[in-house]
Coordinates of C-alpha atoms and ligand atoms in Angstrom, one line a residue:
V7 CA -0.6 -0.2 0.1
A8 CA 1.2 3.4 -0.7
P9 CA 2.0 6.1 1.7
A10 CA -1.5 8.3 1.6
E11 CA -0.3 12.3 0.9
P12 CA -1.7 14.9 2.8
I13 CA -5.5 16.1 1.8
E14 CA -8.1 19.6 2.1
A15 CA -11.0 19.5 3.8
L16 CA -13.1 22.0 4.5
G17 CA -14.4 21.4 9.0
V18 CA -16.5 23.7 10.7
V19 CA -14.6 25.4 13.4
L20 CA -15.7 27.9 15.9
E21 CA -12.9 30.7 16.0
R22 CA -14.5 32.1 19.0
R23 CA -17.0 31.5 22.1
G24 CA -19.7 33.2 21.3
E25 CA -20.6 32.7 17.7
P26 CA -21.6 30.3 14.8
P27 CA -18.9 28.4 13.8
R28 CA -17.8 29.1 10.3
L29 CA -15.9 26.4 7.5
V30 CA -12.7 26.9 7.2
P31 CA -10.0 25.0 5.1
L32 CA -8.0 22.3 6.7
V33 CA -5.1 20.1 5.9
V34 CA -6.1 16.6 7.7
A35 CA -2.5 14.6 7.8
A36 CA -1.8 11.0 6.5
P37 CA -2.4 8.9 8.7
G38 CA 1.0 7.1 11.1
A39 CA 2.1 5.1 13.3
G40 CA -1.4 2.8 14.8
E41 CA -3.3 6.0 12.6
V42 CA -5.9 5.2 10.3
R43 CA -7.2 8.1 8.3
V44 CA -11.8 7.8 7.9
R45 CA -13.3 9.6 4.8
M46 CA -16.5 10.0 6.5
A47 CA -20.1 9.6 5.7
A48 CA -22.2 10.3 8.2
A49 CA -21.7 12.7 11.8
G50 CA -24.5 13.9 14.3
V51 CA -24.7 17.1 15.8
C52 CA -24.3 16.5 19.6
H53 CA -25.3 18.7 22.2
T54 CA -22.1 18.7 23.1
D55 CA -21.2 20.4 19.7
L56 CA -23.9 23.1 20.5
M57 CA -22.9 23.9 23.7
A58 CA -19.4 24.2 23.0
V59 CA -20.6 27.9 21.4
R60 CA -21.4 29.0 25.0
D61 CA -18.3 26.9 26.6
A62 CA -15.9 25.3 24.2
R63 CA -12.6 25.1 26.4
S64 CA -10.5 26.7 24.3
V65 CA -11.0 27.8 20.9
P66 CA -10.7 27.0 17.5
V67 CA -11.9 24.3 17.8
L68 CA -12.4 21.3 15.5
L69 CA -16.8 20.8 16.2
G70 CA -18.2 17.2 16.2
H71 CA -17.9 14.0 17.8
E72 CA -20.1 11.8 16.6
G73 CA -19.3 10.0 13.4
A74 CA -19.0 7.3 11.3
G75 CA -17.0 7.0 8.1
R76 CA -15.0 3.9 6.3
I77 CA -11.1 3.3 6.9
E78 CA -9.4 4.4 3.2
A79 CA -5.9 5.1 4.1
V80 CA -3.4 3.1 7.5
G81 CA -0.6 3.6 8.7
E82 CA 2.6 2.4 10.0
G83 CA 1.6 -0.7 12.4
V84 CA -2.4 -1.3 11.4
D85 CA -4.0 -4.2 9.5
P86 CA -3.8 -2.8 5.2
R87 CA -7.1 -5.2 5.1
R88 CA -8.7 -2.5 7.6
I89 CA -8.7 0.0 4.5
G90 CA -13.0 -0.2 3.3
E91 CA -14.0 -0.8 6.9
P92 CA -17.6 0.8 7.9
V93 CA -16.2 2.2 11.3
V94 CA -17.5 4.6 13.5
L95 CA -15.5 7.0 16.1
A96 CA -15.0 6.3 20.4
W97 CA -14.4 9.4 22.0
R98 CA -12.4 8.3 24.9
L99 CA -9.8 5.6 24.3
P100 CA -9.2 3.6 27.3
C101 CA -5.1 2.8 27.6
G102 CA -5.6 -0.1 27.9
A103 CA -2.5 -0.9 31.1
C104 CA -3.4 1.8 33.9
R105 CA -4.2 1.0 36.7
R106 CA -8.2 2.0 36.7
C107 CA -7.8 -0.1 33.2
R108 CA -6.7 -3.2 34.7
A109 CA -9.1 -3.4 37.3
G110 CA -11.6 -3.8 34.6
R111 CA -12.2 0.1 34.9
A112 CA -12.0 1.4 31.5
E113 CA -14.3 4.2 31.8
H114 CA -12.2 5.8 34.8
C115 CA -8.8 5.6 32.8
D116 CA -7.2 9.0 32.6
A117 CA -6.3 8.9 29.1
G118 CA -9.4 10.3 28.0
T119 CA -10.0 11.3 24.5
P120 CA -8.4 9.3 21.4
A121 CA -6.7 11.8 19.3
A122 CA -4.2 13.9 19.8
N123 CA -4.7 17.5 19.0
G124 CA -3.0 16.9 15.9
G125 CA -4.0 15.7 12.4
L126 CA -5.0 18.1 10.9
R127 CA -4.3 21.9 10.6
R128 CA -5.7 24.8 9.6
A129 CA -4.6 25.1 5.4
A130 CA -1.7 27.6 4.5
A131 CA -4.9 29.9 2.4
A132 CA -6.4 30.7 5.6
G133 CA -3.2 31.2 8.2
G134 CA -2.3 28.6 9.2
G135 CA -1.9 26.8 12.6
A136 CA -3.1 24.2 15.2
L137 CA -6.3 23.4 16.0
E138 CA -8.0 21.7 18.4
R139 CA -10.7 18.6 18.5
L140 CA -13.8 18.5 20.1
L141 CA -13.7 15.5 22.6
G142 CA -10.6 14.2 20.7
V143 CA -12.1 13.7 17.5
G144 CA -14.0 16.5 15.2
C145 CA -16.3 15.7 12.8
F146 CA -18.0 18.2 11.1
V147 CA -15.3 17.5 8.6
S148 CA -14.5 15.1 5.1
H149 CA -11.9 13.4 6.2
V150 CA -10.1 12.1 10.3
V151 CA -7.1 10.8 11.3
M152 CA -7.6 8.5 14.3
P153 CA -5.8 5.8 16.8
A154 CA -6.7 2.7 14.7
A155 CA -8.2 1.8 18.8
A156 CA -11.0 4.3 18.7
A157 CA -11.9 3.4 15.3
I158 CA -13.9 0.7 15.8
P159 CA -16.1 -1.5 13.2
V160 CA -19.4 -1.7 12.0
P161 CA -21.6 -4.3 10.5
R162 CA -21.6 -3.7 7.1
D163 CA -25.5 -3.4 6.1
T164 CA -25.6 -0.9 9.4
P165 CA -26.8 2.7 7.5
L166 CA -23.6 5.0 8.4
E167 CA -26.2 7.1 9.6
V168 CA -26.8 5.0 11.4
A169 CA -23.9 3.7 13.6
A170 CA -22.3 7.6 13.5
V171 CA -25.8 8.2 15.4
V172 CA -24.5 5.0 18.7
G173 CA -21.2 6.7 18.8
C174 CA -22.5 9.2 20.8
A175 CA -26.4 9.3 22.0
V176 CA -27.5 6.3 21.7
A177 CA -23.6 5.2 23.7
T178 CA -24.7 8.0 26.1
G179 CA -28.3 7.4 27.7
V180 CA -28.6 3.4 27.0
G181 CA -25.4 3.1 28.7
A182 CA -26.2 4.8 31.4
A183 CA -28.4 3.0 32.6
L184 CA -26.3 0.1 31.9
W185 CA -23.1 0.4 32.8
T186 CA -23.3 3.1 34.8
A187 CA -26.2 3.0 36.7
R188 CA -26.7 -1.1 36.6
V189 CA -29.9 -0.6 36.7
A190 CA -31.4 -4.3 37.1
P191 CA -34.5 -7.0 36.2
G192 CA -37.5 -5.1 38.5
E193 CA -35.5 -1.7 39.5
S194 CA -37.1 1.6 39.4
V195 CA -36.1 4.2 37.5
A196 CA -37.3 8.1 36.6
V197 CA -35.9 9.5 33.5
W198 CA -35.9 13.6 33.9
G199 CA -35.4 15.1 29.7
A200 CA -36.0 12.5 27.2
G201 CA -34.9 13.9 24.1
A202 CA -32.1 12.2 22.7
V203 CA -30.0 11.5 25.4
G204 CA -33.0 10.4 27.1
L205 CA -35.0 8.5 25.7
N206 CA -32.3 6.5 25.1
V207 CA -31.5 6.3 29.0
V208 CA -35.4 5.0 28.6
S209 CA -34.3 1.9 26.9
G210 CA -31.2 1.4 28.2
A211 CA -33.7 0.6 31.6
R212 CA -36.1 -0.9 29.5
I213 CA -33.4 -3.4 28.1
A214 CA -32.9 -3.7 31.6
G215 CA -36.0 -5.1 33.1
A216 CA -36.6 -2.1 35.3
S217 CA -40.7 -0.8 35.8
P218 CA -41.6 1.2 35.8
I219 CA -39.8 3.5 34.3
V220 CA -41.0 7.1 34.6
A221 CA -40.9 10.5 31.8
V222 CA -40.5 13.5 32.9
D223 CA -40.3 16.3 30.5
P224 CA -43.0 19.1 29.5
S225 CA -43.2 18.3 25.6
A226 CA -46.1 16.1 25.3
E227 CA -44.7 15.0 21.5
R228 CA -41.6 14.0 23.4
R229 CA -43.5 12.3 26.8
A230 CA -45.4 10.2 23.2
D231 CA -41.8 9.4 21.9
A232 CA -40.7 8.0 26.5
L233 CA -44.2 5.8 25.8
A234 CA -42.9 4.6 22.2
R235 CA -39.6 3.6 23.4
G236 CA -40.9 1.7 26.9
A237 CA -41.6 4.4 29.5
T238 CA -45.1 3.0 31.8
H239 CA -45.4 6.5 32.3
A240 CA -44.9 10.2 31.4
A241 CA -45.6 13.0 33.3
H242 CA -44.6 17.1 33.5
P243 CA -41.6 18.2 35.4
G244 CA -44.6 19.8 37.6
E245 CA -46.1 16.8 38.2
A246 CA -43.2 14.6 38.3
S247 CA -44.3 13.4 42.0
A248 CA -47.2 12.9 41.6
A249 CA -46.4 10.7 39.1
I250 CA -43.2 9.0 40.5
A251 CA -46.4 7.7 43.7
A252 CA -48.6 7.5 41.2
A253 CA -46.0 4.8 39.4
G254 CA -45.2 3.0 42.9
G255 CA -43.4 5.3 45.5
A256 CA -40.0 6.5 45.2
V257 CA -37.5 4.6 42.8
D258 CA -34.2 3.0 42.9
H259 CA -32.8 4.8 40.2
A260 CA -33.4 9.3 39.2
F261 CA -31.1 10.4 35.7
D262 CA -31.2 13.6 35.1
V263 CA -30.2 15.2 31.2
V264 CA -31.6 18.5 31.7
G265 CA -27.9 19.3 33.3
E266 CA -30.0 21.8 35.8
P267 CA -30.1 21.7 39.5
E268 CA -34.0 22.3 39.7
T269 CA -34.0 18.5 38.2
M270 CA -31.6 17.0 39.5
R271 CA -33.1 18.3 43.5
A272 CA -35.9 16.1 41.9
G273 CA -34.0 13.5 41.5
L274 CA -32.7 13.7 44.6
A275 CA -36.1 13.9 46.4
A276 CA -37.2 11.2 44.4
L277 CA -35.0 8.0 45.1
A278 CA -35.5 5.5 47.5
R279 CA -33.1 4.1 50.5
G280 CA -30.0 3.8 48.7
G281 CA -31.4 4.6 45.5
Q282 CA -29.3 6.7 43.3
L283 CA -28.9 9.7 40.9
V284 CA -26.9 9.9 37.7
L285 CA -25.5 13.3 36.6
I286 CA -25.7 12.9 32.8
G287 CA -26.7 16.2 31.4
A288 CA -24.6 18.9 31.1
A289 CA -24.4 21.7 33.9
P290 CA -23.5 25.2 33.0
R291 CA -19.8 25.4 34.5
D292 CA -20.5 27.2 37.3
A293 CA -23.6 25.5 38.1
V294 CA -24.7 24.4 41.9
L295 CA -26.1 22.0 43.4
S296 CA -27.0 22.2 47.3
F297 CA -28.6 19.0 49.5
H298 CA -29.6 17.8 53.1
P299 CA -26.4 15.6 53.3
R300 CA -28.2 14.5 56.6
A301 CA -31.5 12.8 55.0
F302 CA -28.6 12.4 52.3
M303 CA -26.6 9.6 55.1
S304 CA -29.7 8.0 56.4
A305 CA -31.1 7.2 53.0
Q306 CA -27.9 6.3 52.4
H307 CA -28.4 7.5 48.9
R308 CA -25.8 9.0 46.1
I309 CA -24.9 11.5 43.6
T310 CA -23.2 10.1 40.2
G311 CA -21.6 11.7 37.1
C312 CA -21.3 9.8 33.9
I313 CA -19.8 10.6 30.8
Y314 CA -20.4 7.7 27.4
G315 CA -22.4 5.6 29.2
S316 CA -19.8 4.4 31.0
V317 CA -18.4 2.6 28.1
H318 CA -16.4 0.2 26.9
P319 CA -15.6 1.4 23.1
A320 CA -14.4 -1.3 22.4
T321 CA -16.7 -4.9 23.3
H322 CA -20.3 -2.1 24.3
L323 CA -20.3 -0.5 21.2
P324 CA -20.7 -3.3 18.9
R325 CA -22.9 -4.8 21.0
L326 CA -24.8 -1.1 20.9
L327 CA -24.7 -1.9 17.3
D328 CA -26.1 -5.3 16.9
W329 CA -28.7 -4.2 19.4
A330 CA -29.5 -0.8 16.6
A331 CA -29.3 -4.2 13.9
D332 CA -32.2 -6.3 15.3
G333 CA -34.0 -3.5 16.4
T334 CA -33.6 -3.7 19.6
L335 CA -32.9 -0.1 19.8
P336 CA -34.9 2.3 17.5
V337 CA -32.2 3.7 16.3
A338 CA -32.7 5.3 12.1
A339 CA -36.0 6.7 14.1
Q340 CA -34.3 9.2 15.6
I341 CA -32.9 10.8 12.8
A342 CA -34.7 13.4 12.9
R343 CA -33.3 15.3 10.3
R344 CA -30.5 15.6 7.5
V345 CA -28.2 18.8 6.7
A346 CA -24.8 19.5 4.4
L347 CA -22.1 20.2 5.3
E348 CA -22.5 23.2 4.1
D349 CA -25.9 24.6 5.9
L350 CA -24.5 23.1 9.0
P351 CA -22.7 26.5 10.3
E352 CA -26.6 28.2 10.5
L353 CA -27.6 25.5 11.5
F354 CA -25.6 27.1 15.1
G355 CA -27.8 29.6 15.2
E356 CA -31.1 28.7 15.4
P357 CA -32.7 27.1 18.9
P358 CA -31.4 23.6 20.1
T359 CA -34.4 21.2 19.3
G360 CA -33.3 18.0 21.0
E361 CA -33.9 16.7 18.1
R362 CA -31.3 14.6 16.8
T363 CA -29.3 16.6 12.9
V364 CA -27.7 13.8 11.5
V365 CA -24.9 15.8 8.6
E366 CA -24.9 13.6 5.6
L367 CA -21.0 13.9 4.3
R368 CA -20.7 12.6 0.8
Ligands
ZN589 ZN1 -22.0 13.5 22.3
ZN590 ZN1 -6.2 2.9 31.2

């Protein structure tokens, strides 16, 4: 296989916080040792991408972190037979060697994001210079370079837009129920927020065999979606505590997918003895949650932070892809609209709808 050459590509880059991102000409490197270059096919627009406009850790940053495509070039040490393989990108890549990984807790590995902020730079015509890549991915672009281990194989008959959404929204929501909270059959669950991730928490709770499953959301449409996905009850936030009482009382697991202290407190107040609140929604960086530690102690409660559904990408993403293929998870139905890369920046000026948009990259 001949060595790959760097290529030029347009990417959606946030230059300054508070301003919409723009299309910027980039140069994508040839894959280095242990890396692959992926020709992107589809990328989901996640809340994290939209939030970056407000609170990105550093700029300029190439947005996009849930994506799928096909390997089109491999670096030294990577099996050239992988060229042409459909893959989904994992935005966390455990190192496999630290004490947490060796203890089976790869979800807590410090290595974290997959790609160094290398692999691409602004084209000379656009002023040159390095860029951050959101969550170590940055896939609102036609090609990305990733560590080979962060490009997880996708079954050949799975649409790549489905694989892209599995790569973050599905993994985060379903994983929160199955692998962060470890919901057990017969346990009770309440979920605040029935948007793209919250509906996947409902699906995860259903797969785990939970009952009742109470979904809480101000939107009647989303409440209907939650019931269709396996929630046994659905309530407006103002009626959540009455609905939970009617469903059998305090719950074993409360999930906050909203990211507001108010819904977190409602989740804590709904917990049964020994129950846990799982925080999934990204709160504003300066948000503060206050609660009564005495009652918390007496009731033996727990609060658990959750990113990426505690997935171990190499083992859990293939399982989620299988569930998407056999209909256990209705992923295709979650995709509300499709846009071209060129039309993506203007979407950042619209109020977020919570519906999953997929960027078509070819
Ligand atoms: Zn995401
Ligand atoms: Zn590790």
